[in-house]
Each structure stands twice: as structure tokens, then as C-alpha cells.
Amino acid sequence: MTVEIAVRERPSGRPPLLEQYRQMVLIRRFEDRATELFKEGVIFGTAHSCVGQEAIAVGAAGVMRDTDYLVGHHRSHGHLIAAGADLRRMMAEMFGKRTGYCKGLGGSMHIADLSLQILGCNGIVGAGLPHATGAALTAKLRGEGQAVVAFFGDGAAGQGATHEAMNLAATWSLPVVFVCENNQFALSADWWVQRAVEDLAGRAAGYGMPGEIVDGNDVVAVGDAVERALARAREGDGPTFLEMKTFRRMQHSMRANLPDVRDATLVAEWEARDPLPRLERVLRERGELDDEGFDAVARDVERDVEQAISTALADPDSNPDDLLPAVLAPQRSHPAPDVETERALSFVAAVRESLELELEADPDVFVMGEDVGRVGGLFRATEGLYERFGAERIRDTPLTESGFVGCGIGAALTGLRPVVELQFSDFAGVAFDQIMNQAAKLRFMMGGTPSIPLVLRMVSGGGIRLGAQHSQSLEALFAHLPGLVVVMPSSPFDAKGLLSAAIQGENPVVFLEQKQLFFADPEPVPAGRYGIELGVGRVVREGTDVTVVALGALVPQALRAARELESAGVSVEIVDPRTLAPLDTELIAASVAKTGKLVVAHEATRFCGFGSEIAAHVAEECFWDLDAPVVRIGAASHPIPYQKDLEAAMLPGAAEIAAAVRSLAAV
């Protein structure tokens, strides 16, 4: 069966069909050579070919503006090439070379070029779509006519992140075009294994956006559909769902170590609809391409691809010196604030004041989360901000943690400074891919190129009878993920300064606000805007006999214990790390060198709690300074109970700290 392309009069501004044909041939040859190099052992790991899907990439790119954002997926070589990416740098990345787009740190699935507005590709299926909503939010807020084209496969249509992104985009009428490349299979699963209906575009109505099925092997039809959708987006009418019917001619990945279980009849049917021969026939009929022209295109493409390969192969390999600098951007330093003040604020009021001052100082700062607007936040941290800064900058979201955390990532990648509130740190589990695999890794996988100034505020810990799913202290979990800064203030003064520093910084920050601190007495807090350098702890109380390193809500408890012990002649030094990642190990080591004894205290579960990391570091680096084993204080290894007496008994406090200090002081 032969399917032809219906060519009408070409709209002005479209690339000539012959140029689009050349681009499609270039993508095909790039992918074929990459497969050959993989089989030869030149490319390692994995890569995913888009052979058979070239018309979608080229048709869409042909109607996008240079300023439009592009979000790809794991099979995005064609999108990148069509958008103008450099072949040599693409090959170099696949070869693991330092000249690659990501310095060899990301590989085929994670290539990005922010100078071309290519926000990156993604090895997690569907995970890039929330980022597309963030880029679209940036475009909408700046009002400069930009739009976003986000590609995903039919397999991604079953992912929660896909649904959350589409719902968010439609709810906020964001300028994004969702392009589903329905290539008929996930890794091996036919459509009926994945869902009950064959066509995906019908889902669009449920989100409140138009949906359209397009022949994805017809470069003209693709261009027409994407152009209409982009025009709609630019006019402020919101997103569109385009389902491009196409076929993946190759297996899922170049590894080809699995049997090909696709139906041979279906494969043959789609082979006849290959987009390259279809466009070639049109060009021959129009007199734009003859045998000589066909050969000339093939020669030009072969030259370009082989030159990219030979140059990239000669480039230097990835360098271990690039590893750690790619994880986090340098922390900003801040002048010391004036602490002499009689003005007192509660913990929550200090957080609110920090947000207000940063919103006032920088128009790129905005706040979003569930009920942060008119309600003022579940714990009132955003009270009054909606009335002052409006709904555009204090944004209530749907109940879609993965969606709005991912949206924050996309907004941060495109120049904004989002502060995202998760009502409880427990809810981070719903958005954990966006935190663990996206926020924490994107800078590294892009070779240390982008800044991701994203703050994730989370209420943490127990103490107010909310039960096991609203009371966890998960700081150790977040600190275990390279690429995240983890902050845990213990006072109103620190909360204000650390939050301001986090918002002004260039890294993703998990900012943990422990509930028990919300009900403490107000403390002196300067009125002005100030920051406290992240990664720098403080000595809260000087002492000589025992060091207590306390986290968050356990710092005030440690102070109570220290005052009690002072009357017994025991001098306690209290160290508050303030930032857990990076950790101020030098401050802790200096205190242990002075006292020779260490207690580590936190509200979280003792087993595998963050205190274990502090204890291990001291044991390794300060062994000869220790006069006794390190003592750890934490909660028992069971979820937090609802009943008030049981919860109170589980959470450690001043009594447990005092007992631990006494046990060491007696040594």
C-alpha cells in the first residue's frame, strides 16, 4: 500500500520541501550510523533510534520560532537535529567525549542545548512534560509570544506525569503543544496491552483542550497541525494534543538484545508508509528532485555525518574533573546581618517575611502550591501574599504534586525562580521522580550547564497528631541525593535568612520546616532582607564537655537540656548544621576536637537517620579526638502513631538529650 502526501500551496515561512527532505535524510543517516557504531562497540550503553519518525521532527521544527522551547524524550535525536543541534557534539556525547553537549555525563537520552531553547531529553518516560508546562508558564508570564512543543511517545500516555502536565497546562491555559508520537508500541507492548482505546487524541476533551489525529509520516500534515496548534497557543487559547500516527522501524533501543515480537504483517504495512520515500515521490513529481539530486543529497548528508563522527572520535574523553562541579552551582556568600534587634517574629512569620521580601526584590520569583493563594497556605506561611502580589505570582495549583514540582523545574530552567510548596514532606513521595531524577540530576546530566533555582518548601516532622502519612522527617532521604541542597532551619532568624539565600541561589533546594518550631516563642529577627550562606552551620551555644549536633526542632530541645545540665556542672556545646547537604563538617570536627564527645540528635528515625552520616564522618575523620563512642538520638523504627501520648513518647526531646550527655560526661 502506497500512501501519498497531499501538498497544497506552501505557506510563507515554511522551509522548502527539498530542505525538509534533506533534514529527514540527515536524521535517517545519523541514526543508521549510530546503530552501526553501537554494534561495533564505539557507542556503549544504550541509545534509541527514531528511524521511521523523521517527518514529525522535521515538520514540527519547520513551523517553530527560534525562540520557542522544545522538550524531548529518550528517542529525540531527530528532534535535536531538526532544531539545529550540532552533529559533532551529539556524536561526541554518545562517544562519551568532553566536547559532547553534556561533556559525556548525560549520554544520548539527556542531550540539551539551552542556546537553541532545547530544554533537554529524558530517560524517564513522560517526565519531561511537566517541565514543558514550566517553560510554558515562563512564556505566558513574560508575554513575548513564545510557545513550547513537547514530544512524548504513546507509552508515556499512561504515565501519571503526562496526565498531570496536561491537566495543569489546560487549567492555566499555557502555550504548549503536546505532540504524541504514536509509534504503535512501547518497548514491545501493542496498544491494546497498554490501554482500552486505540486513539489517544480523544483524551484531550477530558482535559479541556482540542485533540487531533495526524498522519505523522506526512511532513506537510505534521507542519500544518503543529502550526495551527502554535497559533492557538500564541493567541492565549491554551494547549493542544496532537497524536501523530507513525511507526518505529527499529527495535526499542540499539541494544537489540531482545526478540522482536512485533507482528510482521503490521511491520510490512508501515514499511510501505515510510516518510522518506513518500516525500521523495512528491519531490520527483514536482520536478524538484531527480536521480542526480537524490544522489547529491545522499553525498552531502554522508559527508556531514562522517565528518561529525571522525571529529568527535578524535576529541578528548570525558574528564573526572567535571564530575563534582556539575552537581551543584557554587553557593552565594552573603554579608552578615545585623542581629541586634528587639523585633521578634515566630517561625512561620519569618518564613512569610522572607517570601515577601524576595517577591518584592525580584519579579522572577513566584510561589505555587496547593492552597497558597487565597487561603494563605495550610500553616499560613503565605498569608497576605496573594492580596499583595496577585494570582500570577502566588499560584494555587491543582492537587498534582508531580505536575507542579515538574512545572517548577521547567520554570527554573527558563529563567524564573519558583518557590514550590508541598504541604507536607510526606507528599514528596507523590512527586519523587521529579525530585530525585529531575531536579537533582538535570544540571549534572547537562554537563553542569544550567542553573536550576528551585526551592521546594516542605513542612516536616510530627508533634501535632497528624498520623503516619503527615508526620515524617525525611531529611536523610533528600540528603542522600546528589544535586539537592537540603536546608533545615531551627529558629525564625535562620529560617528567614536561609530561605532568602535558597531563593537567590542557583540550585534546587529542599527547605524543611519542622512543625514543632511553629509553636515556639517568637525570637529576634532583623526587618531587612538578608541571607545566610548555605552549607555553613553555627555554634548555638559554646561548651567544653560534650558536643551536641542537633537538627531542626531538636536544637531548642538541646538548649533546654544544656541549661538543665549546666546546673550539674556539665558544659554542653550545641552545633546546628542548618544545611545538611552540603554539610559543614569542619564546624562539627572543630567542636568534637574541643570536647572529645559527641551526641547527635534528630526527630527522624534513628536507624539510617542523618545522624548516622554525622557519626560516621566523625568516626572516620575525628577518631583520635574522640574520648567515647558517638551517641545517636532519634525516633524508634515504626511510623508515627496518631494517639497523642504514643506520639509524644516516640519523639525525642530534651530528656533524651540530657540522658545521653550524662552518659558521656560520666566517661
XYZ file of C-alpha atoms in Angstrom:
667
model
C 0.000 0.000 0.000
C 1.363 3.394 -1.013
C 0.255 6.492 0.843
C 0.949 9.845 -0.741
C 1.487 13.300 0.716
C -1.124 15.896 -0.144
C 0.847 19.058 -0.917
C -1.051 22.301 -1.126
C 0.411 25.721 -1.699
C 3.290 26.172 0.718
C 2.639 28.758 3.456
C 5.209 31.527 3.567
C 7.935 30.996 6.141
C 7.986 27.204 5.767
C 11.287 25.595 4.780
C 11.299 24.319 1.188
C 10.217 20.692 0.894
C 13.595 19.813 -0.576
C 15.333 21.190 2.519
C 12.973 19.245 4.738
C 13.729 16.121 2.744
C 17.429 16.702 3.271
C 16.873 17.070 7.009
C 14.953 13.815 7.117
C 17.692 12.014 5.202
C 20.256 13.513 7.581
C 18.366 12.203 10.612
C 17.997 8.769 8.990
C 21.709 8.552 8.193
C 22.711 9.786 11.635
C 20.598 7.077 13.241
C 21.809 4.355 10.890
C 25.450 5.233 11.564
C 24.816 5.425 15.298
C 23.374 1.901 15.156
C 26.401 0.666 13.232
C 28.777 2.301 15.701
C 26.870 0.736 18.575
C 27.263 -2.705 17.035
C 30.973 -2.012 16.507
C 31.413 -1.160 20.179
C 32.167 2.514 19.578
C 28.952 3.635 21.302
C 28.255 1.953 24.616
C 25.321 1.743 26.986
C 22.186 2.423 25.017
C 20.613 4.790 22.517
C 17.203 4.910 20.882
C 16.648 5.307 17.159
C 13.879 7.418 15.630
C 14.125 5.794 12.181
C 10.646 5.982 10.653
C 9.606 9.034 12.676
C 11.657 11.716 10.923
C 8.691 13.581 9.421
C 7.404 14.541 12.869
C 10.638 16.151 13.988
C 11.197 17.982 10.719
C 7.584 19.027 10.202
C 7.291 20.454 13.711
C 10.651 22.240 13.635
C 9.722 23.836 10.326
C 6.932 25.884 11.917
C 8.542 26.664 15.277
C 10.173 30.004 16.006
C 13.782 30.186 17.127
C 12.546 31.427 20.499
C 10.164 28.519 21.086
C 11.105 25.881 23.644
C 11.485 22.212 22.769
C 11.178 19.333 25.239
C 12.205 15.896 24.020
C 12.270 12.350 25.298
C 14.602 9.350 25.170
C 14.155 8.982 21.368
C 14.912 12.578 20.408
C 17.926 12.596 18.069
C 15.620 13.658 15.257
C 14.082 16.495 17.237
C 17.537 17.783 18.120
C 18.871 17.655 14.561
C 15.746 19.296 13.151
C 16.078 22.077 15.738
C 19.649 22.801 14.641
C 21.751 20.802 17.103
C 25.396 20.226 16.182
C 26.028 16.719 14.815
C 29.565 16.565 16.109
C 28.552 17.459 19.666
C 25.726 14.924 19.532
C 28.072 12.165 18.389
C 30.673 13.285 20.934
C 28.111 12.911 23.703
C 27.276 9.399 22.554
C 31.001 8.582 22.428
C 31.485 9.872 25.986
C 33.631 12.832 24.937
C 34.202 16.061 26.817
C 33.112 18.045 23.745
C 29.680 16.443 23.865
C 26.636 18.504 24.690
C 26.746 17.185 28.260
C 30.519 16.567 28.483
C 29.755 12.859 28.282
C 27.888 12.958 31.597
C 24.373 12.611 30.220
C 24.554 10.447 27.121
C 22.124 10.027 24.263
C 18.939 10.306 26.332
C 19.778 13.608 28.035
C 21.112 15.931 25.349
C 20.125 19.571 25.750
C 21.132 22.863 24.169
C 19.723 25.800 26.066
C 21.139 28.207 23.456
C 18.685 26.628 20.998
C 15.886 26.536 23.609
C 16.167 22.725 23.705
C 15.408 22.106 27.370
C 16.573 18.526 27.371
C 15.568 14.983 26.719
C 14.713 12.452 29.358
C 15.347 8.827 30.217
C 12.242 8.702 32.423
C 9.196 8.187 30.238
C 6.823 11.155 30.382
C 8.913 13.076 32.912
C 9.696 15.995 30.592
C 6.080 17.032 30.101
C 5.746 18.805 33.473
C 8.947 20.697 32.557
C 7.207 21.788 29.370
C 4.405 23.306 31.438
C 7.012 25.241 33.439
C 8.599 26.605 30.281
C 5.122 27.481 29.007
C 4.391 29.277 32.271
C 7.583 31.302 31.787
C 6.461 32.127 28.263
C 2.998 33.157 29.445
C 4.253 35.341 32.272
C 6.786 37.106 30.045
C 4.281 37.626 27.252
C 6.799 37.621 24.404
C 4.973 35.208 22.093
C 6.982 32.111 22.933
C 5.427 28.659 22.952
C 6.543 25.130 23.811
C 6.493 21.950 21.748
C 6.718 18.863 23.945
C 7.268 15.437 22.381
C 6.368 12.131 24.003
C 5.626 8.587 22.907
C 2.407 6.636 23.156
C 3.908 4.637 26.029
C 4.200 7.848 28.042
C 0.463 8.411 27.661
C -0.065 6.018 30.552
C 2.236 7.874 32.938
C 0.809 9.980 35.747
C 3.210 12.823 34.938
C 1.671 13.061 31.472
C -1.854 13.430 32.839
C -0.767 15.924 35.484
C 1.103 18.052 32.953
C -1.816 18.152 30.530
C -4.301 18.979 33.258
C -2.091 21.761 34.589
C -1.474 23.182 31.111
C -5.177 23.239 30.299
C -6.176 24.637 33.694
C -3.718 27.508 33.334
C -4.221 27.876 29.555
C -0.499 27.519 28.911
C 1.046 27.911 25.419
C 2.222 24.338 24.889
C 1.689 21.823 22.110
C 1.757 18.194 23.257
C 2.966 16.019 20.375
C 2.382 12.317 20.933
C 4.492 10.233 18.561
C 2.306 7.161 18.491
C 4.727 4.645 17.005
C 2.373 1.759 17.870
C 4.481 0.133 20.569
C 6.079 0.791 23.918
C 9.153 -1.419 24.328
C 7.245 -4.389 22.951
C 3.656 -3.869 24.086
C 0.933 -3.257 21.486
C -1.586 -0.513 22.150
C -4.214 -2.954 23.454
C -1.797 -4.141 26.129
C -1.410 -0.556 27.361
C -4.925 0.868 27.150
C -8.508 0.118 26.186
C -8.801 2.570 23.266
C -6.581 2.753 20.202
C -6.629 6.512 19.638
C -5.148 8.779 22.277
C -6.273 12.156 20.953
C -9.767 11.574 22.327
C -8.378 12.090 25.821
C -7.844 15.763 25.047
C -11.512 16.563 25.625
C -11.205 15.359 29.204
C -8.503 17.939 29.814
C -10.410 20.715 28.081
C -8.132 21.070 25.071
C -8.517 20.208 21.380
C -7.125 16.896 20.180
C -6.281 15.874 16.645
C -5.022 12.733 14.935
C -2.353 13.488 12.328
C -0.534 11.358 9.767
C 2.883 11.501 11.413
C 4.623 10.210 8.291
C 3.437 13.183 6.220
C 5.789 16.083 6.858
C 3.320 18.569 5.379
C 0.413 17.360 7.515
C 2.625 17.490 10.590
C 3.662 21.055 9.833
C 0.080 22.132 9.238
C -1.158 20.652 12.518
C 1.687 21.997 14.642
C 1.383 25.427 13.021
C -2.326 25.593 13.902
C -1.649 24.490 17.449
C 1.175 27.011 17.888
C -1.017 29.807 16.584
C -3.675 28.849 19.080
C -1.129 28.779 21.884
C 0.275 32.194 20.978
C -3.206 33.679 20.919
C -3.676 32.666 24.546
C -6.089 29.814 23.869
C -4.024 27.193 25.642
C -2.618 23.766 24.821
C -3.350 21.266 22.061
C -2.900 17.484 21.973
C -1.637 16.187 18.616
C -1.469 12.437 18.133
C 0.981 11.697 15.330
C 0.437 8.229 13.913
C 3.796 6.789 12.906
C 5.936 3.697 13.285
C 9.206 2.867 14.978
C 11.037 0.818 12.378
C 13.809 -0.257 14.717
C 13.580 -2.106 17.997
C 13.140 -0.152 21.232
C 16.845 0.546 21.625
C 20.069 -0.054 19.756
C 20.996 -2.777 22.216
C 18.768 -5.134 20.206
C 19.271 -7.850 22.806
C 15.577 -8.716 22.966
C 13.419 -10.619 20.476
C 11.359 -8.505 18.092
C 7.801 -9.674 18.807
C 6.027 -7.180 16.560
C 3.609 -8.623 14.010
C 5.391 -8.988 10.650
C 2.276 -8.009 8.695
C 1.967 -4.768 10.639
C 5.658 -4.033 10.122
C 5.304 -4.544 6.378
C 2.222 -2.333 6.250
C 4.079 0.528 7.901
C 7.222 -0.014 5.804
C 5.148 0.991 2.799
C 4.336 4.267 4.536
C 7.958 5.194 5.274
C 8.109 9.021 5.304
C 11.286 9.352 3.220
C 10.164 7.530 0.046
C 6.793 9.287 0.323
C 8.372 12.720 0.283
C 10.858 11.687 -2.400
C 7.991 10.743 -4.721
C 6.340 14.119 -4.173
C 9.563 15.963 -4.956
C 10.098 13.941 -8.127
C 6.534 14.617 -9.256
C 7.040 18.342 -8.627
C 10.296 18.303 -10.577
C 12.333 19.343 -7.541
C 14.365 16.135 -7.290
C 15.790 13.779 -9.895
C 18.290 10.932 -9.642
C 21.215 13.331 -9.679
C 19.644 15.476 -6.980
C 18.862 12.414 -4.919
C 22.484 11.302 -5.102
C 23.697 14.807 -4.255
C 21.581 14.899 -1.090
C 22.881 11.476 -0.089
C 26.505 12.567 -0.667
C 26.071 15.796 1.299
C 24.456 14.015 4.210
C 27.090 11.279 4.212
C 29.844 13.886 4.280
C 28.282 15.781 7.177
C 27.657 12.695 9.285
C 31.088 11.174 8.653
C 32.808 14.463 9.415
C 30.909 14.673 12.704
C 31.933 11.120 13.562
C 35.617 11.477 12.693
C 35.946 14.802 14.505
C 34.123 13.571 17.602
C 36.175 10.375 17.778
C 39.355 12.462 17.924
C 38.027 14.633 20.752
C 39.235 14.139 24.359
C 37.336 11.743 26.589
C 35.160 12.924 29.447
C 37.176 14.253 32.357
C 36.666 13.296 36.016
C 37.433 16.902 36.925
C 33.994 17.788 35.544
C 32.044 15.466 37.838
C 31.665 17.328 41.123
C 31.390 20.842 39.613
C 28.492 19.576 37.517
C 26.471 18.547 40.580
C 25.819 21.949 42.155
C 26.435 25.556 41.199
C 28.661 27.469 43.656
C 26.879 28.751 46.751
C 26.482 32.503 47.098
C 28.025 34.300 50.047
C 26.014 36.879 51.968
C 27.057 39.744 54.266
C 26.491 39.154 57.960
C 23.073 40.508 59.014
C 22.512 42.858 61.897
C 21.259 40.667 64.737
C 20.836 43.440 67.296
C 17.091 43.920 67.324
C 14.190 43.838 69.731
C 11.805 42.898 66.923
C 10.534 39.324 67.330
C 8.850 37.000 64.835
C 7.512 33.485 65.010
C 8.986 30.816 62.750
C 6.096 30.959 60.272
C 6.112 34.766 60.237
C 9.835 34.732 59.455
C 9.235 32.393 56.511
C 6.436 34.658 55.295
C 8.611 37.762 55.568
C 11.400 36.107 53.598
C 8.976 35.218 50.813
C 7.548 38.732 50.783
C 10.969 40.392 50.552
C 12.171 38.093 47.772
C 8.968 38.577 45.780
C 9.376 42.312 46.194
C 13.054 42.307 45.178
C 12.891 40.030 42.119
C 9.995 39.858 39.631
C 11.168 36.387 38.542
C 10.282 34.942 41.951
C 6.862 33.334 42.265
C 5.189 30.922 44.683
C 2.996 27.973 43.780
C 1.390 25.060 45.540
C -1.877 23.789 46.892
C -3.859 26.466 48.745
C -1.019 29.000 48.890
C -3.183 31.773 47.442
C -6.427 32.910 48.956
C -6.140 30.546 51.919
C -2.579 31.639 52.639
C -1.150 28.150 52.978
C -2.091 25.316 55.274
C 0.145 26.728 58.029
C -0.385 30.367 56.948
C 3.136 30.904 55.607
C 1.799 32.717 52.508
C -0.950 34.658 54.254
C -1.448 38.084 52.658
C 0.894 37.444 49.717
C -1.921 36.681 47.276
C -3.554 40.026 48.026
C -0.287 41.897 47.549
C 1.284 40.108 44.554
C -1.733 38.658 42.776
C -2.721 35.291 41.363
C 0.015 35.220 38.708
C 2.810 35.162 41.294
C 1.029 33.390 44.160
C -0.398 30.478 42.202
C -2.850 27.953 43.593
C -2.342 24.610 41.874
C -4.419 21.503 41.315
C -3.657 18.549 43.586
C -0.855 17.415 41.333
C 2.464 17.284 43.173
C 4.398 15.660 40.341
C 2.902 18.144 37.905
C 3.636 21.332 39.797
C 7.066 20.256 41.053
C 7.977 19.441 37.446
C 6.450 22.732 36.371
C 8.752 24.455 38.850
C 11.746 22.682 37.311
C 10.784 23.840 33.824
C 10.227 27.383 35.036
C 13.620 27.379 36.751
C 15.326 26.094 33.597
C 13.827 29.001 31.648
C 14.811 31.840 33.944
C 12.237 32.104 36.714
C 12.778 31.474 40.446
C 9.910 29.291 41.622
C 9.201 28.581 45.273
C 7.082 25.440 45.341
C 5.222 24.474 48.495
C 4.459 20.862 49.324
C 2.046 20.917 52.235
C 3.871 18.042 53.934
C 7.225 16.454 53.205
C 5.356 13.127 53.148
C 3.738 14.274 49.884
C 7.151 14.385 48.238
C 6.673 10.687 47.576
C 3.980 11.545 45.040
C 6.489 13.763 43.203
C 9.610 11.762 43.919
C 10.683 11.194 40.317
C 10.623 14.934 39.698
C 12.725 15.485 42.826
C 15.119 12.524 42.568
C 15.575 12.051 38.817
C 14.857 15.546 37.532
C 15.630 18.402 39.943
C 18.592 16.558 41.466
C 20.122 15.307 38.214
C 19.348 17.663 35.342
C 22.282 20.012 35.937
C 24.672 17.070 36.126
C 23.231 15.265 33.104
C 23.518 18.507 31.112
C 27.210 18.729 31.923
C 26.876 21.319 34.671
C 25.487 23.911 32.267
C 22.129 25.078 33.632
C 21.176 26.783 36.834
C 18.050 25.368 38.476
C 16.976 27.983 41.047
C 14.123 25.974 42.520
C 13.050 25.949 46.179
C 10.825 23.142 47.461
C 9.342 24.179 50.813
C 8.025 21.286 52.870
C 6.523 21.083 56.326
C 8.250 18.242 58.134
C 8.067 16.137 61.271
C 5.492 15.283 63.898
C 4.102 16.698 67.077
C 0.574 17.752 66.148
C -1.284 14.410 65.839
C -1.490 14.114 62.056
C -0.524 10.441 61.912
C 1.954 8.401 59.936
C 1.449 9.938 56.467
C 1.699 13.579 57.530
C 4.449 13.483 60.171
C 7.645 12.032 58.753
C 11.099 13.582 58.897
C 12.688 12.657 55.576
C 15.814 14.816 55.566
C 18.161 11.816 55.252
C 16.309 10.678 52.145
C 16.765 14.036 50.424
C 20.362 14.479 51.594
C 21.239 11.128 50.015
C 20.534 12.547 46.540
C 23.488 14.386 44.968
C 22.295 17.567 43.317
C 19.932 18.702 46.069
C 20.718 21.275 48.725
C 18.905 20.317 51.935
C 18.186 23.042 54.491
C 16.709 22.559 57.956
C 16.447 25.776 59.992
C 15.869 25.709 63.750
C 14.944 29.332 64.510
C 12.999 32.247 62.983
C 16.257 34.140 62.357
C 17.752 31.235 60.428
C 14.502 30.429 58.638
C 14.308 33.894 57.131
C 17.968 34.138 56.128
C 18.321 30.592 54.826
C 15.118 30.792 52.774
C 16.219 34.067 51.211
C 19.589 32.539 50.344
C 17.872 29.494 48.846
C 15.631 31.646 46.644
C 18.562 33.778 45.485
C 20.755 30.750 44.763
C 21.179 28.707 41.597
C 20.451 25.194 42.890
C 17.405 23.082 43.728
C 16.831 23.360 47.486
C 14.675 21.205 49.740
C 13.700 23.547 52.572
C 12.326 21.638 55.575
C 10.189 23.434 58.143
C 9.567 21.314 61.242
C 6.122 21.606 62.786
C 7.245 21.754 66.406
C 9.048 25.020 65.642
C 5.783 26.657 64.555
C 4.606 26.839 68.147
C 7.817 28.124 69.751
C 8.095 31.619 71.201
C 8.953 34.459 68.777
C 12.637 35.361 68.542
C 14.568 38.437 67.359
C 14.623 38.755 63.556
C 16.007 41.787 61.657
C 13.488 43.613 59.473
C 15.649 43.893 56.365
C 16.439 41.457 53.589
C 19.383 39.220 54.436
C 20.781 35.827 53.533
C 22.703 33.126 55.377
C 25.196 31.195 53.294
C 24.029 27.669 52.594
C 26.416 24.982 53.780
C 27.579 26.955 56.806
C 26.494 25.796 60.268
C 26.644 27.690 63.535
C 27.588 27.088 67.146
C 24.368 27.853 69.003
C 25.913 27.523 72.441
C 29.558 27.316 73.472
C 30.632 24.482 75.761
C 33.611 22.337 76.730
C 32.478 18.881 77.886
C 30.181 17.382 75.242
C 29.154 18.401 71.715
C 25.513 18.016 70.712
C 24.816 18.266 66.988
C 21.070 18.811 66.768
C 18.826 19.170 63.727
C 15.775 21.389 63.301
C 13.289 21.135 66.140
C 15.827 19.310 68.329
C 18.004 22.444 68.593
C 15.664 24.201 71.085
C 15.345 20.886 72.914
C 19.136 20.653 73.120
C 19.269 24.179 74.548
C 16.795 23.179 77.256
C 18.890 20.146 78.087
C 22.075 22.233 78.178
C 20.584 24.710 80.631
C 19.484 21.853 82.857
C 22.923 20.188 82.713
C 24.751 23.437 83.394
C 23.425 23.405 86.951
C 25.022 19.965 87.338
C 28.376 21.259 86.149
C 28.247 19.809 82.627
C 29.153 22.236 79.822
C 27.389 21.429 76.541
C 28.315 22.854 73.126
C 25.439 22.837 70.639
C 26.088 22.818 66.901
C 23.290 23.419 64.382
C 24.345 22.357 60.849
C 21.443 24.394 59.368
C 22.256 22.902 55.954
C 22.545 19.117 55.734
C 23.727 18.984 52.138
C 26.296 20.368 51.818
C 27.237 19.674 55.439
C 29.588 21.906 57.415
C 31.843 19.055 58.531
C 34.660 21.412 59.516
C 32.478 23.094 62.149
C 31.448 19.738 63.611
C 35.037 18.474 63.616
C 36.289 21.603 65.389
C 33.701 21.183 68.128
C 34.479 17.480 68.602
C 38.192 18.308 68.795
C 37.371 20.661 71.678
C 35.016 18.418 73.676
C 36.063 14.890 72.692
C 32.457 13.640 72.953
C 29.508 13.764 70.576
C 25.736 13.335 70.727
C 23.747 13.591 67.503
C 20.021 14.283 67.873
C 17.164 14.460 65.393
C 13.452 13.809 65.304
C 13.694 11.339 62.430
C 14.016 7.593 62.837
C 17.361 6.743 64.431
C 18.054 3.831 62.060
C 19.636 5.257 58.889
C 18.805 8.754 60.082
C 21.009 11.688 59.144
C 22.754 11.334 62.483
C 24.320 8.145 61.134
C 26.113 10.183 58.466
C 27.405 12.680 61.023
C 28.525 9.884 63.345
C 30.275 8.043 60.511
C 32.067 11.185 59.380
C 33.296 11.934 62.896
C 34.413 8.328 63.351
C 36.407 8.475 60.113
C 37.841 11.966 60.345
C 37.956 12.719 64.088
C 38.669 9.303 65.589
C 41.695 10.365 67.617
C 39.762 13.316 69.071
C 37.022 11.087 70.490
C 37.126 10.030 74.140
C 33.938 7.949 73.904
C 31.662 6.405 71.270
C 29.263 8.693 69.443
C 25.707 8.549 70.794
C 22.771 8.918 68.405
C 19.281 10.043 69.402
C 16.283 9.538 67.132
C 12.825 8.059 66.933
C 12.080 4.347 67.067
C 11.741 2.376 63.829
C 7.995 2.498 63.437
C 5.666 5.040 61.800
C 4.455 7.918 63.926
C 1.225 6.951 65.726
C -1.854 9.131 65.827
C -2.641 8.843 69.552
C -1.142 11.845 71.332
C 0.598 10.058 74.207
C 2.142 7.500 71.890
C 3.330 10.229 69.512
C 4.823 12.263 72.370
C 6.589 9.191 73.718
C 8.074 8.402 70.313
C 9.518 11.835 69.552
C 12.868 12.526 71.260
C 13.354 15.723 73.226
C 15.311 17.419 75.990
C 15.112 14.477 78.379
C 16.679 12.053 75.915
C 19.412 14.541 75.010
C 20.204 15.213 78.672
C 20.418 11.489 79.429
C 22.779 10.931 76.512
C 25.019 13.811 77.574
C 25.128 12.492 81.155
C 26.174 9.057 79.901
C 29.129 10.609 78.065
C 30.034 13.114 80.773
C 30.470 10.217 83.176
C 33.034 8.535 80.881
